[in-house]
mmCIF file with all atom_site columns, C-alpha atoms in Angstrom:
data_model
loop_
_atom_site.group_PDB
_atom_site.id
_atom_site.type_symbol
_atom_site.label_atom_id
_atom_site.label_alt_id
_atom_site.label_comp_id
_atom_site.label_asym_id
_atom_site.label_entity_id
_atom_site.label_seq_id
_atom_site.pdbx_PDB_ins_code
_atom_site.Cartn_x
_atom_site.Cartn_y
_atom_site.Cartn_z
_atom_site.occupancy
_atom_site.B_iso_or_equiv
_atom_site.pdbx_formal_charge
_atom_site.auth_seq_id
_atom_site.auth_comp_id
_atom_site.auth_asym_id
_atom_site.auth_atom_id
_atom_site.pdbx_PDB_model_num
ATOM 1   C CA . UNK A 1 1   ? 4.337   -12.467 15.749  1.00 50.00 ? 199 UNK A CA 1
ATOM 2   C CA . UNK A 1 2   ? 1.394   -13.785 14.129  1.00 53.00 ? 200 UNK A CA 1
ATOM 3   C CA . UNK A 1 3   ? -0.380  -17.093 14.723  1.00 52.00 ? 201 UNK A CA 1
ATOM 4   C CA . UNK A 1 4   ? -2.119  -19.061 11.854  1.00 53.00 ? 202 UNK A CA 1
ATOM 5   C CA . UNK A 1 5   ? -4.219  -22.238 12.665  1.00 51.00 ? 203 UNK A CA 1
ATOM 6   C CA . UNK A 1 6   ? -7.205  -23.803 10.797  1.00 51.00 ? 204 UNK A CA 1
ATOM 7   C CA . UNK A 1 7   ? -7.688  -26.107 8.132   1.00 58.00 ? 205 UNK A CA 1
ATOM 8   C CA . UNK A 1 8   ? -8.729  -25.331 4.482   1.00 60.00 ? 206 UNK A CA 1
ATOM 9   C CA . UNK A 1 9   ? -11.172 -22.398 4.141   1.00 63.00 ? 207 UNK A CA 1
ATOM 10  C CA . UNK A 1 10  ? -10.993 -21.545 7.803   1.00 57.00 ? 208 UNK A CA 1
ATOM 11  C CA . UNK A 1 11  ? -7.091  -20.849 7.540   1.00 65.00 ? 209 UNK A CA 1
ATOM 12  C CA . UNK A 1 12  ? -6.777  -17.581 8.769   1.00 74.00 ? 210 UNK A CA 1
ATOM 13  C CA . UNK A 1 13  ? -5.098  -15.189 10.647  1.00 79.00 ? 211 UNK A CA 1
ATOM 14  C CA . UNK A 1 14  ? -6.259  -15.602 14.185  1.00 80.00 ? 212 UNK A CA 1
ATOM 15  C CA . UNK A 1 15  ? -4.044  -13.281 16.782  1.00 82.00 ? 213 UNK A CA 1
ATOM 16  C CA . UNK A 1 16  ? -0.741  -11.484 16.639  1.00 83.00 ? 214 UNK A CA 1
ATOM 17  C CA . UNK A 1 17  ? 1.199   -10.250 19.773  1.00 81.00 ? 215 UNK A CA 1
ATOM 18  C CA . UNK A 1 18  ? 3.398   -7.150  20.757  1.00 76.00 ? 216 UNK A CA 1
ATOM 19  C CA . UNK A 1 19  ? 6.530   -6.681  22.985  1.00 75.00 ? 217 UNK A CA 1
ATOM 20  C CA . UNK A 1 20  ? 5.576   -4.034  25.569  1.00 75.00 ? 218 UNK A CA 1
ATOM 21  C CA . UNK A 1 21  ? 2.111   -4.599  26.267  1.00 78.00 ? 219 UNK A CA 1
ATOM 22  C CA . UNK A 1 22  ? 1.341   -5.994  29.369  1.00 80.00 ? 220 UNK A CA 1
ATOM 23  C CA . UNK A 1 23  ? -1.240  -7.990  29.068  1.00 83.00 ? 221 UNK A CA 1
ATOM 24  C CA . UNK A 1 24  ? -3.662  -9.550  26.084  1.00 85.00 ? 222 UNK A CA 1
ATOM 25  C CA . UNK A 1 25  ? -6.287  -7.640  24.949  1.00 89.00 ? 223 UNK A CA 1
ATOM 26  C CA . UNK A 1 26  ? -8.851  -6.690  21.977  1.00 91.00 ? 224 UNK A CA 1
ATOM 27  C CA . UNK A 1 27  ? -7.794  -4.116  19.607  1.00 92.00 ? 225 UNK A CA 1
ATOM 28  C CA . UNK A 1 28  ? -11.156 -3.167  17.551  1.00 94.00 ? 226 UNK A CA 1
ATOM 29  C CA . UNK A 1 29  ? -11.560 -7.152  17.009  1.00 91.00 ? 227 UNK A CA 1
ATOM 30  C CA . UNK A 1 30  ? -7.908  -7.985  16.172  1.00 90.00 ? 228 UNK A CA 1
ATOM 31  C CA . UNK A 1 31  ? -6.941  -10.575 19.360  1.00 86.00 ? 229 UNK A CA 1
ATOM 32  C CA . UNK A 1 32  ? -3.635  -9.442  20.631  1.00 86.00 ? 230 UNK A CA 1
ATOM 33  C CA . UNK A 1 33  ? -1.217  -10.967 22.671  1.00 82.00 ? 231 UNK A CA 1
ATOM 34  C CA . UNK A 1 34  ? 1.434   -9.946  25.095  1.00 80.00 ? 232 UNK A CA 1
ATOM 35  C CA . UNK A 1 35  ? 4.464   -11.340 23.548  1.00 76.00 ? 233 UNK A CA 1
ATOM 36  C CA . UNK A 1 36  ? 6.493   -13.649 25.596  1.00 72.00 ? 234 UNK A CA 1
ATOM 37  C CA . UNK A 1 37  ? 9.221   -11.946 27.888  1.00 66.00 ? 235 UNK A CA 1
ATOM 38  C CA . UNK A 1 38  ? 8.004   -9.085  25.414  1.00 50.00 ? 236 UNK A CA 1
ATOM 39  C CA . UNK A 1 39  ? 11.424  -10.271 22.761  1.00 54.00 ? 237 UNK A CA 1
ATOM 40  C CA . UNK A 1 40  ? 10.336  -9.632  19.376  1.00 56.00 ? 238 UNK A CA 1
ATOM 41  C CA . UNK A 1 41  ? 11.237  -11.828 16.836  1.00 58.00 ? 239 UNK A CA 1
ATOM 42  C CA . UNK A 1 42  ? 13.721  -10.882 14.548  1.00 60.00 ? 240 UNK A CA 1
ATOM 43  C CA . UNK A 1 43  ? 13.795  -11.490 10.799  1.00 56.00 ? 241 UNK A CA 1
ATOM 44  C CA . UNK A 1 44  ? 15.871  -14.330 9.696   1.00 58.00 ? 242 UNK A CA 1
ATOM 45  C CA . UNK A 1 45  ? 17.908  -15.643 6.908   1.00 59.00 ? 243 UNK A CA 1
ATOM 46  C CA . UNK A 1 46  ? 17.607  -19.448 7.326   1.00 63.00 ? 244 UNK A CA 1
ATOM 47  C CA . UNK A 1 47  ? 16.888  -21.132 4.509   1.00 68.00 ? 245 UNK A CA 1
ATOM 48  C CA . UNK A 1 48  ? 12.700  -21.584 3.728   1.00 76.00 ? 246 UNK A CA 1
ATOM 49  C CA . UNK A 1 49  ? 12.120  -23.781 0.616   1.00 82.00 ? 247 UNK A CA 1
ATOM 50  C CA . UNK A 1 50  ? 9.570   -21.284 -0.446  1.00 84.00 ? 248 UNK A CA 1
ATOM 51  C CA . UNK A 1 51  ? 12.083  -18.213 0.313   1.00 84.00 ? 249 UNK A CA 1
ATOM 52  C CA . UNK A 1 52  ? 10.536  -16.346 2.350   1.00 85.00 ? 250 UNK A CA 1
ATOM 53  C CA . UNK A 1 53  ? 12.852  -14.440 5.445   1.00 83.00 ? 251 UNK A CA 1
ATOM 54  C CA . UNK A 1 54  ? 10.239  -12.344 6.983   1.00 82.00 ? 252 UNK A CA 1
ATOM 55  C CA . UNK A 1 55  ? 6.980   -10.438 6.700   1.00 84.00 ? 253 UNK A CA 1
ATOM 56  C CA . UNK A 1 56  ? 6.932   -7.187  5.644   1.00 86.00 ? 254 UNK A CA 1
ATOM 57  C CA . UNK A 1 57  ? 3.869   -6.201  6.205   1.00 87.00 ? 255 UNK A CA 1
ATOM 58  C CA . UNK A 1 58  ? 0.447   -7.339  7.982   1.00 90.00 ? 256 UNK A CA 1
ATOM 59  C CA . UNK A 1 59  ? -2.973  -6.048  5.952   1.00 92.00 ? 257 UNK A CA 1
ATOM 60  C CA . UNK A 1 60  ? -5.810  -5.175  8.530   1.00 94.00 ? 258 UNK A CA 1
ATOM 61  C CA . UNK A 1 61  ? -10.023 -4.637  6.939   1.00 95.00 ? 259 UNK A CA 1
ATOM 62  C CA . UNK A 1 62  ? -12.322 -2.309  8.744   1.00 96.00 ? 260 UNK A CA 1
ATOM 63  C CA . UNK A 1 63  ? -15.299 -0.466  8.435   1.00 95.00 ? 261 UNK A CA 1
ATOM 64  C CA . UNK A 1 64  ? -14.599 2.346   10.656  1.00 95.00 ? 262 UNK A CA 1
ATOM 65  C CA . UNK A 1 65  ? -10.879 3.599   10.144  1.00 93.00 ? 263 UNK A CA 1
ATOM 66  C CA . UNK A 1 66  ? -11.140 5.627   13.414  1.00 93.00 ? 264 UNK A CA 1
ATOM 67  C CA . UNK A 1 67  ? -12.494 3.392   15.510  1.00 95.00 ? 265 UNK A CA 1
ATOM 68  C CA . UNK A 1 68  ? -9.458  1.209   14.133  1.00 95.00 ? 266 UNK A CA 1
ATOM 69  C CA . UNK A 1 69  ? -6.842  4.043   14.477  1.00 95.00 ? 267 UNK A CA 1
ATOM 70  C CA . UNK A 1 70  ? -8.425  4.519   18.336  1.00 95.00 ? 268 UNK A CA 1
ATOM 71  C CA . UNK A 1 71  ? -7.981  0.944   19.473  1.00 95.00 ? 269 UNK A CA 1
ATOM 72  C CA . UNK A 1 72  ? -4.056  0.623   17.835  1.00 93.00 ? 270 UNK A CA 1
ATOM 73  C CA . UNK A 1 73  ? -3.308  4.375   19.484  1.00 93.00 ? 271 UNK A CA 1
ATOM 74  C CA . UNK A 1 74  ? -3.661  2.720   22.839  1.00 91.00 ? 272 UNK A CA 1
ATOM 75  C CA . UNK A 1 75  ? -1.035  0.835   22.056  1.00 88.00 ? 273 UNK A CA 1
ATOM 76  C CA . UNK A 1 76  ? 0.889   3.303   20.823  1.00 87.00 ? 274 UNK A CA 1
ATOM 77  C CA . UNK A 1 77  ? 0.555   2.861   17.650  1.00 89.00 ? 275 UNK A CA 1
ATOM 78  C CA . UNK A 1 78  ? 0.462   5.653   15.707  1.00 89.00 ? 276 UNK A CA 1
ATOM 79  C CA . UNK A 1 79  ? 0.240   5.905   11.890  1.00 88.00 ? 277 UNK A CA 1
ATOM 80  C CA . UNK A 1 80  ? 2.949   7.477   9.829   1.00 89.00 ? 278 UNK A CA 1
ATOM 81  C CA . UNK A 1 81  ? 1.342   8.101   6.517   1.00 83.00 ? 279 UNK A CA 1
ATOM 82  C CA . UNK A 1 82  ? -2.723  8.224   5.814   1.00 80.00 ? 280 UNK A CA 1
ATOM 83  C CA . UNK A 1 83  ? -3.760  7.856   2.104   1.00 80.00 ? 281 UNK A CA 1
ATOM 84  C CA . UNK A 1 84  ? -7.225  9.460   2.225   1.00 76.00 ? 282 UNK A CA 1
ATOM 85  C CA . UNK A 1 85  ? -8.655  8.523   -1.387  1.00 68.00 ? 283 UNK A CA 1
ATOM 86  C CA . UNK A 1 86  ? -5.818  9.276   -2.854  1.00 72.00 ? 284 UNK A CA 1
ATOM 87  C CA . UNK A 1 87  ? -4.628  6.119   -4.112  1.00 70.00 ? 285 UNK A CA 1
ATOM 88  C CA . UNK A 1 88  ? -8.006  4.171   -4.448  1.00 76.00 ? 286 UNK A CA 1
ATOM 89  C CA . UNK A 1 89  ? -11.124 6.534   -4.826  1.00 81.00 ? 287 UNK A CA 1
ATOM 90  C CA . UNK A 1 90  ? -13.165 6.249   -1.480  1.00 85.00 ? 288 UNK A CA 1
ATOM 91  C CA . UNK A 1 91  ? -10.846 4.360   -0.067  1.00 89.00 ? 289 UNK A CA 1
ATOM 92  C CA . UNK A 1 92  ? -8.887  5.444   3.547   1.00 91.00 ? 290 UNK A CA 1
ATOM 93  C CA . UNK A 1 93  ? -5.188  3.499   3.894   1.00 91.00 ? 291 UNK A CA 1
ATOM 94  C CA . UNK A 1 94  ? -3.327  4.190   7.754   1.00 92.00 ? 292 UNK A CA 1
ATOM 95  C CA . UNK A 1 95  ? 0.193   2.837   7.200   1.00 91.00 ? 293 UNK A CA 1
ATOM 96  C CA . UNK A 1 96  ? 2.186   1.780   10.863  1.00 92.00 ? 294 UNK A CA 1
ATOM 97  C CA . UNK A 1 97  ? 5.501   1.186   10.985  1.00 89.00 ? 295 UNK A CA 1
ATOM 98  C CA . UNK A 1 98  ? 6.880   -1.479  13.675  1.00 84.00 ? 296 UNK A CA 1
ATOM 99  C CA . UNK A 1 99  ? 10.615  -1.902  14.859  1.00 79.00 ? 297 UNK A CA 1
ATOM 100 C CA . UNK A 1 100 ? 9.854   -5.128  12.307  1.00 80.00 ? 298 UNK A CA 1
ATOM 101 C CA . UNK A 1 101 ? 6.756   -4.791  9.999   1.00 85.00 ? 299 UNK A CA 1
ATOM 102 C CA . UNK A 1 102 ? 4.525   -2.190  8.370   1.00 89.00 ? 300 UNK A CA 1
ATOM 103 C CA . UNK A 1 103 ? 0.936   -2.460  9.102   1.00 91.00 ? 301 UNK A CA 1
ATOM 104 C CA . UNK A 1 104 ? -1.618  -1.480  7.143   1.00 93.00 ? 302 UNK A CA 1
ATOM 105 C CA . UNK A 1 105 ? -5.340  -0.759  7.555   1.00 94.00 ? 303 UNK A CA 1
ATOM 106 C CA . UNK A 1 106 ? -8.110  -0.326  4.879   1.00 94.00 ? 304 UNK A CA 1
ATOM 107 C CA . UNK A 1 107 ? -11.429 0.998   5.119   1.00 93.00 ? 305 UNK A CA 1
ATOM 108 C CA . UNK A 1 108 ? -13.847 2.681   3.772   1.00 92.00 ? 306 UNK A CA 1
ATOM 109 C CA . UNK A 1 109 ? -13.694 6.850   3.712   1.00 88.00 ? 307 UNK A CA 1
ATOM 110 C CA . UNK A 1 110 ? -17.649 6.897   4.784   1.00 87.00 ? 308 UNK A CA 1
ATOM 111 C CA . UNK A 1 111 ? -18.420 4.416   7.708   1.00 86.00 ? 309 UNK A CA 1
ATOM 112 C CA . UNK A 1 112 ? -21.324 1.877   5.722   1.00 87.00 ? 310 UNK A CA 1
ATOM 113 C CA . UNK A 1 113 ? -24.974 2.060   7.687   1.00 86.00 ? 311 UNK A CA 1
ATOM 114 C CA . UNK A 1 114 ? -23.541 -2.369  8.348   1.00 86.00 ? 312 UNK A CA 1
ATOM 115 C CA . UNK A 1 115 ? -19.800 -1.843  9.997   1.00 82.00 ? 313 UNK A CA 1
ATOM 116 C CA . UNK A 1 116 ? -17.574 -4.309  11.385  1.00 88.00 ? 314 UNK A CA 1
ATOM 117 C CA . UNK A 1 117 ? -14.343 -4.406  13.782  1.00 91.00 ? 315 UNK A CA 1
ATOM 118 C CA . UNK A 1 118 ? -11.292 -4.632  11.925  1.00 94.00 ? 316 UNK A CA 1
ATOM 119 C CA . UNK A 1 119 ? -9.669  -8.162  10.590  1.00 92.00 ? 317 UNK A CA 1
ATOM 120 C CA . UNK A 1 120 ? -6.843  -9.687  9.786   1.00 91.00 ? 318 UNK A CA 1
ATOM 121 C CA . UNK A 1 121 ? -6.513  -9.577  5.675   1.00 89.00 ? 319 UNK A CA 1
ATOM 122 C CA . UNK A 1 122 ? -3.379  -10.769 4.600   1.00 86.00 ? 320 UNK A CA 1
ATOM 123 C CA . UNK A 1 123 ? 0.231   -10.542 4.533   1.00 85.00 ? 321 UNK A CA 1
ATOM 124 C CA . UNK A 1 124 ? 3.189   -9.286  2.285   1.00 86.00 ? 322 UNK A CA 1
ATOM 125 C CA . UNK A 1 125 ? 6.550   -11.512 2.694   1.00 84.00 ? 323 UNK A CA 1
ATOM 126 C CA . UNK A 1 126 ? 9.818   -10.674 1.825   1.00 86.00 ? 324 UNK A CA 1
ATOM 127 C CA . UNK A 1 127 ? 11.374  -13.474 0.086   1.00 87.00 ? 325 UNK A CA 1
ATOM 128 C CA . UNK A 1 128 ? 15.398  -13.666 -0.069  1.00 84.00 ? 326 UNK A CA 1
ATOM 129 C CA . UNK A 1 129 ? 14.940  -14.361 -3.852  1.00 88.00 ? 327 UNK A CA 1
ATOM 130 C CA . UNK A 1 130 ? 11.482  -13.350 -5.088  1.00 90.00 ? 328 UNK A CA 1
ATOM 131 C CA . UNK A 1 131 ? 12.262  -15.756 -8.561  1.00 91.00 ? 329 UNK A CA 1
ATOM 132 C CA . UNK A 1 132 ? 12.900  -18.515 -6.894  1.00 90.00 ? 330 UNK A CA 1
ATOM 133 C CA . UNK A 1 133 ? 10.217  -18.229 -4.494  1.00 90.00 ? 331 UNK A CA 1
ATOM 134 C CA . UNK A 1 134 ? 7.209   -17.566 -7.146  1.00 91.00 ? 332 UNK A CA 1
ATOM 135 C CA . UNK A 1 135 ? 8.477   -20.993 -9.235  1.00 91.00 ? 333 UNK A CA 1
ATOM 136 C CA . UNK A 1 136 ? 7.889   -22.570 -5.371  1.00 90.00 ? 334 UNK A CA 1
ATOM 137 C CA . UNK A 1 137 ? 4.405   -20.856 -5.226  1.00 88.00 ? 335 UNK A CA 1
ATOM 138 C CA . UNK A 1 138 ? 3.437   -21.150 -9.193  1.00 89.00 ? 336 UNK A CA 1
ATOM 139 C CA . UNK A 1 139 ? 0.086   -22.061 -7.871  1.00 89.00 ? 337 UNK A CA 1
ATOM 140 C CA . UNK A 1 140 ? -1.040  -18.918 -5.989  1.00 85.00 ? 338 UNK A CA 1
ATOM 141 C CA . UNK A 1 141 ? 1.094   -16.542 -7.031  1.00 85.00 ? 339 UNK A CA 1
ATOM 142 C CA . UNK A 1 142 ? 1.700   -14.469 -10.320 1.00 89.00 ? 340 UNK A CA 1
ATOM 143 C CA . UNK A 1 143 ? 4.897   -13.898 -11.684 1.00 91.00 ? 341 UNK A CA 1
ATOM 144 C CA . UNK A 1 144 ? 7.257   -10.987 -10.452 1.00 90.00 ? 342 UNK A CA 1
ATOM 145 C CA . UNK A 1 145 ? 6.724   -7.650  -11.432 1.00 90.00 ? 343 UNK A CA 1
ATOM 146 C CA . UNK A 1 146 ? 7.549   -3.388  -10.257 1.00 90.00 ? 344 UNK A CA 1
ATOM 147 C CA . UNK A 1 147 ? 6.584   -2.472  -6.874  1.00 83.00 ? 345 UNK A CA 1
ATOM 148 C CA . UNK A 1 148 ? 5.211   1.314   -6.848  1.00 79.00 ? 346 UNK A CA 1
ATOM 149 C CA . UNK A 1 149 ? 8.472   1.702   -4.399  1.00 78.00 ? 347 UNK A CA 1
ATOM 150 C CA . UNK A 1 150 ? 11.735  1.993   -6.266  1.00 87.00 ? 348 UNK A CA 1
ATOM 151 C CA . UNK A 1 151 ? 13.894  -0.971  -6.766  1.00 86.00 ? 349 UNK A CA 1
ATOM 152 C CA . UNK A 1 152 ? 11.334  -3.440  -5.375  1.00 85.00 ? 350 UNK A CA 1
ATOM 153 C CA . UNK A 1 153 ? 9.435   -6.244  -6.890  1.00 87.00 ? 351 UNK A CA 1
ATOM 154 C CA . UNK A 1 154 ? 5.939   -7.820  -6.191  1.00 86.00 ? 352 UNK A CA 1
ATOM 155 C CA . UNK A 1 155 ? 4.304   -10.422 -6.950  1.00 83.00 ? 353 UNK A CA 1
#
């Protein structure tokens, strides 16, 4: 689950929280939260007028990928694929895979001399009709195009 709250520019990502941990804690600077009677949420297919039915995935920043990888490992989190400057020159990706949600982490192969805990980045949606849900979002989003992964679409 995440939790969103602010107003304008200070809309952000401010905590997210796991079934099975037993109490709340810091995670490299991502807030975490026990999650209620530790249920996860499920995905759903009510009806959202912009589409969307659940996330897919939850983008995490950070300076020091270890440090990162540490903190989420005591969770027991544990990533299943590392990208290490394959895909984006210099660039480390850690991909975790929930019973619900990929997360994703991006840093930096070389920790910079200034280094911060990880952050919250962003978020990738899956939308129950991806069309209908860009025409919704005209304003932020572009139109629909080829995921890397077969028979998927981005936008």
């Amino acid at each position: 689950q995440l939790r969103l709250v602010g107003r304008g520019s200070r809309r952000s990502i401010v905590a997210w929280s796991f079934a099975g941990i037993q109490s709340d804690l810091n995670l490299d600077g991502l807030a975490t939260q026990a999650a209620p009677s530790g249920k996860i949420v499920q995905p759903t297919q009510d009806k959202n007028p912009n589409g969307v039915v659940a996330i897919d995935h939850v983008a995490i920043q950070t300076s020091d990928w270890q440090k990162t990888e540490a903190a989420l490992a005591t969770v027991g989190l544990i990533p299943k694929k590392r990208n290490m400057g394959k895909v984006r020159k210099g660039l480390v990706q850690l991909f975790y895979k929930t019973e619900t949600t990929i997360i994703e982490i991006m840093a930096p192969l070389e920790v910079p001399a200034e280094s911060h805990g990880a952050r919250f980045w962003g978020l990738t949606f899956v939308s129950s009709d991806l069309d209908s849900t860009h025409r919704y979002l005209a304003a932020s989003t572009k139109a629909p195009w080829k995921a890397v992964q077969p028979g998927r679409r981005i936008t």
